[in-house]
mmCIF file of C-alpha atoms in Angstrom:
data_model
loop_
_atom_site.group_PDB
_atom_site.id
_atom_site.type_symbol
_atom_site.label_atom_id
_atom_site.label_comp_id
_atom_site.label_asym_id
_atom_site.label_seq_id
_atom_site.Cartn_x
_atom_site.Cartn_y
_atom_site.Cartn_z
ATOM 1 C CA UNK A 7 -13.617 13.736 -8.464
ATOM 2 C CA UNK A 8 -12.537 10.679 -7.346
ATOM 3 C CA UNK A 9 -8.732 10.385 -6.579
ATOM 4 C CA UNK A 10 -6.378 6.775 -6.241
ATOM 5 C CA UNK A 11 -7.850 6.499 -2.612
ATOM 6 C CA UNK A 12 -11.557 7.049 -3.064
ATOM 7 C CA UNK A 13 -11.192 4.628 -6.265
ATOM 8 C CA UNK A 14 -9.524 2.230 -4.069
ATOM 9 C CA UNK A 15 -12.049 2.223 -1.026
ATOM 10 C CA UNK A 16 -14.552 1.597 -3.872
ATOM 11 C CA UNK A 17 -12.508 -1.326 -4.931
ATOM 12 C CA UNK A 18 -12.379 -2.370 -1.315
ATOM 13 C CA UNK A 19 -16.010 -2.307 -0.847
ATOM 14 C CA UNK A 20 -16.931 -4.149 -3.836
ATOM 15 C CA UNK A 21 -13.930 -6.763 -3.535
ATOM 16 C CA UNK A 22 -15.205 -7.776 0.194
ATOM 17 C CA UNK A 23 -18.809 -8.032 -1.272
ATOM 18 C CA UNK A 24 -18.128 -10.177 -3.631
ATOM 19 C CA UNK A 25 -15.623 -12.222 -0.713
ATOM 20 C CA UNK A 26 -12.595 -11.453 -3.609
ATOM 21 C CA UNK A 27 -9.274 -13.040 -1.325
ATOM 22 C CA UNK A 28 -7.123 -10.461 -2.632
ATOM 23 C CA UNK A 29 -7.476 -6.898 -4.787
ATOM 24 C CA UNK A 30 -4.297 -6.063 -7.273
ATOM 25 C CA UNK A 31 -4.206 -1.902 -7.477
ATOM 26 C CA UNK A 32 -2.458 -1.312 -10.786
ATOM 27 C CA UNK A 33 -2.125 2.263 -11.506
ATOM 28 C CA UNK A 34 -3.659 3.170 -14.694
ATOM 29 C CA UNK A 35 -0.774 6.000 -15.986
ATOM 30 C CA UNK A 36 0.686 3.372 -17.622
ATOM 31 C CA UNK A 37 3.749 3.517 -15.138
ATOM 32 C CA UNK A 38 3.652 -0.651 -14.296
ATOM 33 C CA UNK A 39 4.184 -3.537 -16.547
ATOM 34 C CA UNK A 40 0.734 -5.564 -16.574
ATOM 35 C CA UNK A 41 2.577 -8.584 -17.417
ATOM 36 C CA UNK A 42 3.525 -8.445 -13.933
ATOM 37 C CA UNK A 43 1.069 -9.324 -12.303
ATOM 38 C CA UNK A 44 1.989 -12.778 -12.626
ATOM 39 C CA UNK A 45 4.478 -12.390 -10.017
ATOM 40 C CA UNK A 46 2.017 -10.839 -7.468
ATOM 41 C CA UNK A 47 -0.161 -14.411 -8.070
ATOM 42 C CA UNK A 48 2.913 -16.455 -7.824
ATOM 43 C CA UNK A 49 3.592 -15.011 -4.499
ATOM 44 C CA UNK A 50 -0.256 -15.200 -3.338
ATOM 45 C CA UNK A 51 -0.338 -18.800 -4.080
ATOM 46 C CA UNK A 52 2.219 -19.259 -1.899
ATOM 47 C CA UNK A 53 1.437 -17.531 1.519
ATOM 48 C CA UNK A 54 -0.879 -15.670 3.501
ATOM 49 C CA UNK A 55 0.911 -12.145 3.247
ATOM 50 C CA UNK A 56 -1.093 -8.708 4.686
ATOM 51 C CA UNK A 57 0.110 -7.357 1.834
ATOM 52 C CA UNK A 58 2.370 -7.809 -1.657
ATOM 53 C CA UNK A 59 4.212 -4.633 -3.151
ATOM 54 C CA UNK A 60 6.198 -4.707 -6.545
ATOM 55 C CA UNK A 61 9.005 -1.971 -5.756
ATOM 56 C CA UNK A 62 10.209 0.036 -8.230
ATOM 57 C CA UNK A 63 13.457 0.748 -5.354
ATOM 58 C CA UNK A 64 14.672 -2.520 -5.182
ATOM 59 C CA UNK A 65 17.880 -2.724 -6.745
ATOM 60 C CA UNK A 66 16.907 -5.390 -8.854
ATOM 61 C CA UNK A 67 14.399 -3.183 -10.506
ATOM 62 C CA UNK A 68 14.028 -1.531 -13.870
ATOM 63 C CA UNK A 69 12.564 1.966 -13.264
ATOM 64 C CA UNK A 70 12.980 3.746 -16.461
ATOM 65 C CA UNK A 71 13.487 7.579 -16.334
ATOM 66 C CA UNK A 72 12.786 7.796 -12.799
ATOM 67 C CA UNK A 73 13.716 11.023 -11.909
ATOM 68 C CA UNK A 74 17.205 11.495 -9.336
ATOM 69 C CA UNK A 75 14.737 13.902 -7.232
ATOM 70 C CA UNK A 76 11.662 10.950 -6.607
ATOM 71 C CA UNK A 77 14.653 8.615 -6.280
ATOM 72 C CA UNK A 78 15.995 10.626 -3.320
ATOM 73 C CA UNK A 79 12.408 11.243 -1.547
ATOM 74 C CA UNK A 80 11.289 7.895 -1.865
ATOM 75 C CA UNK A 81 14.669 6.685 -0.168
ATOM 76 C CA UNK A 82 14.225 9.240 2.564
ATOM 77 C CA UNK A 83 10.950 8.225 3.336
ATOM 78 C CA UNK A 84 11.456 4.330 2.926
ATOM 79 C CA UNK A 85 14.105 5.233 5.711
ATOM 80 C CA UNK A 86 11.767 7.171 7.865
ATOM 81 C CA UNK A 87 8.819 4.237 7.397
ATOM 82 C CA UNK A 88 11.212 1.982 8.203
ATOM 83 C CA UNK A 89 11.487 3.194 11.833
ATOM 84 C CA UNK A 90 8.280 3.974 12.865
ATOM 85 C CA UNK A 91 7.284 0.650 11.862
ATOM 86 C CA UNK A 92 10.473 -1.341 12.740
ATOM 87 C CA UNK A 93 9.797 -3.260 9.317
ATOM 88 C CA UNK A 94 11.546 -2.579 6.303
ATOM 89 C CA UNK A 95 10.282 -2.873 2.693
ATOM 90 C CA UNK A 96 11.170 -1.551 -0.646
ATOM 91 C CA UNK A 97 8.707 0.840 -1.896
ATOM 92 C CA UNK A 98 5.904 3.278 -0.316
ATOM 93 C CA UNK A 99 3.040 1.416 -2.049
ATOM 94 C CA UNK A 100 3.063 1.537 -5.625
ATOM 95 C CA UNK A 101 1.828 -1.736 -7.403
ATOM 96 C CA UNK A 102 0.484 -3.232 -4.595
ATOM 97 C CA UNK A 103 -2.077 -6.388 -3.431
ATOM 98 C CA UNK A 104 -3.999 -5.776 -0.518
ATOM 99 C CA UNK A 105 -5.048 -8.761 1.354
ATOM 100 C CA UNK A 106 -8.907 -8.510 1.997
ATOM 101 C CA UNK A 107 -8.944 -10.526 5.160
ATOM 102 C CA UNK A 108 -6.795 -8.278 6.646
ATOM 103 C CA UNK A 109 -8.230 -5.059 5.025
ATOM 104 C CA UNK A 110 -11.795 -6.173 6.456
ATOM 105 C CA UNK A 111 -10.422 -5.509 9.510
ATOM 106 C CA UNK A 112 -8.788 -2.017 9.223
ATOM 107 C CA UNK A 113 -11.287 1.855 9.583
ATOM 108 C CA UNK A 114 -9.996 1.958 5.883
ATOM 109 C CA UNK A 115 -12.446 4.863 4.867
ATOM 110 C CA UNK A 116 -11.440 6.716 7.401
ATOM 111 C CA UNK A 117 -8.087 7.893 5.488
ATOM 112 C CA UNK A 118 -7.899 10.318 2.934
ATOM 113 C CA UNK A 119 -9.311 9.080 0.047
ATOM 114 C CA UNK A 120 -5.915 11.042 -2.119
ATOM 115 C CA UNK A 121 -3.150 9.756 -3.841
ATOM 116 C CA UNK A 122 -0.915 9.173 -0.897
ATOM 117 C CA UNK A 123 -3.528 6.611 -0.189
ATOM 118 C CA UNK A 124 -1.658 3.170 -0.431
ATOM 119 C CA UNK A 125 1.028 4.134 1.598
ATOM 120 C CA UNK A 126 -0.994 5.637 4.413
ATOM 121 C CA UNK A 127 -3.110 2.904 4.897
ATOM 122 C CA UNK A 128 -0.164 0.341 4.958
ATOM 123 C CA UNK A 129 1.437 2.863 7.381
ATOM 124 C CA UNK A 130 -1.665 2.936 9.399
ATOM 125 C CA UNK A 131 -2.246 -0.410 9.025
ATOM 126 C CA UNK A 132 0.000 -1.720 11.517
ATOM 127 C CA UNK A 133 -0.982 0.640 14.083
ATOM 128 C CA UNK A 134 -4.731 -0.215 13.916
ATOM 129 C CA UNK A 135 -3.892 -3.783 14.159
ATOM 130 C CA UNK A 136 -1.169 -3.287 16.805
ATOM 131 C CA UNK A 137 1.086 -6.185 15.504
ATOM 132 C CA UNK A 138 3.644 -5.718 12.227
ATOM 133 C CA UNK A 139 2.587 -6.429 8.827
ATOM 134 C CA UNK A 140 3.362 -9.388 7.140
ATOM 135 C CA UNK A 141 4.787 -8.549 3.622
ATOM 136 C CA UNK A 142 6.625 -9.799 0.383
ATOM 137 C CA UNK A 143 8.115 -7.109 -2.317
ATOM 138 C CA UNK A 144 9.818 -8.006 -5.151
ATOM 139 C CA UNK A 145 11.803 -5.473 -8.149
ATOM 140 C CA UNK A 146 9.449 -4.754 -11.240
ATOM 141 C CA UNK A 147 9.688 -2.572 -14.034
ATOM 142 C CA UNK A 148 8.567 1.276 -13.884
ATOM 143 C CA UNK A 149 7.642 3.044 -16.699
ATOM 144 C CA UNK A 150 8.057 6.691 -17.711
ATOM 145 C CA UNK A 151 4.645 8.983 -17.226
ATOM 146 C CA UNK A 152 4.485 11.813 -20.088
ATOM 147 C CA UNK A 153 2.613 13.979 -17.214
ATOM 148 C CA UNK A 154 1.159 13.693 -14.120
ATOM 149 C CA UNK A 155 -1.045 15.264 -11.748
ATOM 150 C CA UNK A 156 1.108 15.099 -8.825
ATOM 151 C CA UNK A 157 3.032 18.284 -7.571
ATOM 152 C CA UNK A 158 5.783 16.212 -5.791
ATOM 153 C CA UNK A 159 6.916 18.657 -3.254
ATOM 154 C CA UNK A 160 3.017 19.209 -2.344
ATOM 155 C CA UNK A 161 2.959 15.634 -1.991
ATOM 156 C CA UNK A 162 6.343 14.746 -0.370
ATOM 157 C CA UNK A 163 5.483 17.602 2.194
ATOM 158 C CA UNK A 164 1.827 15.659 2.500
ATOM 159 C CA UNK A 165 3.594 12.566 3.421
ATOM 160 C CA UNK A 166 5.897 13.873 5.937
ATOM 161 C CA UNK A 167 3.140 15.035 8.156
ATOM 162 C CA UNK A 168 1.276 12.201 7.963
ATOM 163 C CA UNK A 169 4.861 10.489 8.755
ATOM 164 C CA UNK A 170 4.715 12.681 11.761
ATOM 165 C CA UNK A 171 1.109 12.149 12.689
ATOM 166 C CA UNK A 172 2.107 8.820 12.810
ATOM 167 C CA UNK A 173 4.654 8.570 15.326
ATOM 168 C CA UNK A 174 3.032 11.087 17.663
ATOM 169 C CA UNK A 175 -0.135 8.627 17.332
ATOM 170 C CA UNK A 176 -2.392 11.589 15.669
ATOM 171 C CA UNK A 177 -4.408 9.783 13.171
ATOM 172 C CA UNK A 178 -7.661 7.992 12.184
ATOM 173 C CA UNK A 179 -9.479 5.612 14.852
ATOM 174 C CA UNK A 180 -7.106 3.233 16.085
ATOM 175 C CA UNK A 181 -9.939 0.682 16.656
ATOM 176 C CA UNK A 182 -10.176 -2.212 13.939
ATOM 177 C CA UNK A 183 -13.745 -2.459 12.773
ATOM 178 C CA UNK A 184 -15.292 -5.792 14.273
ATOM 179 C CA UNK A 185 -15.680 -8.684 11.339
ATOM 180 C CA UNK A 186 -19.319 -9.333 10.008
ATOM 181 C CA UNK A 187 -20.764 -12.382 11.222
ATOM 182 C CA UNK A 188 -21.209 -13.333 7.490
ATOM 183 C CA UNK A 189 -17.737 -13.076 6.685
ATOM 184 C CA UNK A 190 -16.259 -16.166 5.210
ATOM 185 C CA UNK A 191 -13.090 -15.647 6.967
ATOM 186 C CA UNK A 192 -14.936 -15.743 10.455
ATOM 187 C CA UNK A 193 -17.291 -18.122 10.259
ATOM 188 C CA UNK A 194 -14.282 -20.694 8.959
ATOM 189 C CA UNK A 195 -12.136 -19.096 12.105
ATOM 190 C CA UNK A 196 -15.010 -20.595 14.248
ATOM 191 C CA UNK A 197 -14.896 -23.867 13.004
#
């Protein structure tokens, strides 16, 4: 059974194999607008970001049905993420582009491959690479989801430890993985 994060490690894999620049994680439930992902490219084209994320909290955005309880949480937690990282953004990693360059560098397997996956590895993310993330977010629309597979309080409660585990610095490695010599993005850094 493979869950958001195991599909998206997959993704990573393949994406650095084939030297991709970027990899767009759309969720499939039908929640995000596909026609935005024009504005993630717009925003690539334009500068070398660790990562993109479409946020369904900006206030700009158009999240339809989103219920007042995931409204709340996501707030809270936004809050909380926002100082233990001393960066704020708009969203805990919905509709999100990873940038591989700096993914290539980051122990990303060694997360739980669940669906609190996106928004532990950003979290992570700047610990591992012991500098802050560089980051664009911009409102999109949200859809409704019919039903899901997510027991919210289950996975709000998951969160908040690993919020916690954070900020006592009990976690995955801390060590970035070194780059492979064939890596595009090293071999032009040498140059």
């Amino acid at each position: 059974n493979v869950l958001l994060g195991g599909s998206t490690q997959i993704a990573f894999d393949l994406a650095l194999a084939e030297r991709a620049d970027y990899l767009i994680c759309l969720h499939s439930d039908g929640q995000a607008n596909p026609q935005e992902l024009s504005k993630f490219l717009s925003v690539l084209t334009s500068e070398d970001f660790d990562y993109v994320l479409g946020s369904r909290l900006d206030p700009k955005s158009r999240a339809k049905n989103y219920s007042l309880l995931r409204l709340i949480g996501n707030r809270f937690f936004m809050h909380l993420k926002a100082h233990l990282l001393g960066q704020r953004d708009l969203d805990l990693g919905a509709f999100v582009t990873f940038n591989l360059k700096t993914i290539a560098k980051l122990p990303y397997k060694s997360l739980p491959p669940d669906m609190g996956y996106h928004p532990h590895l950003i979290l992570w993310s700047s610990r591992w690479l012991d500098r802050p993330l560089t980051f664009h977010s911009f409102p999109i629309e949200w859809g409704r989801v019919e039903t899901t597979n997510v027991n919210i309080i289950i996975y709000a409660l998951l969160h908040l430890v690993r919020l916690i585990k954070l900020w006592l610095g009990i976690g995955p490695g801390r060590a970035p993985l070194p780059l492979p010599q064939t890596d595009r993005w090293s071999s032009q850094s040498a140059q």
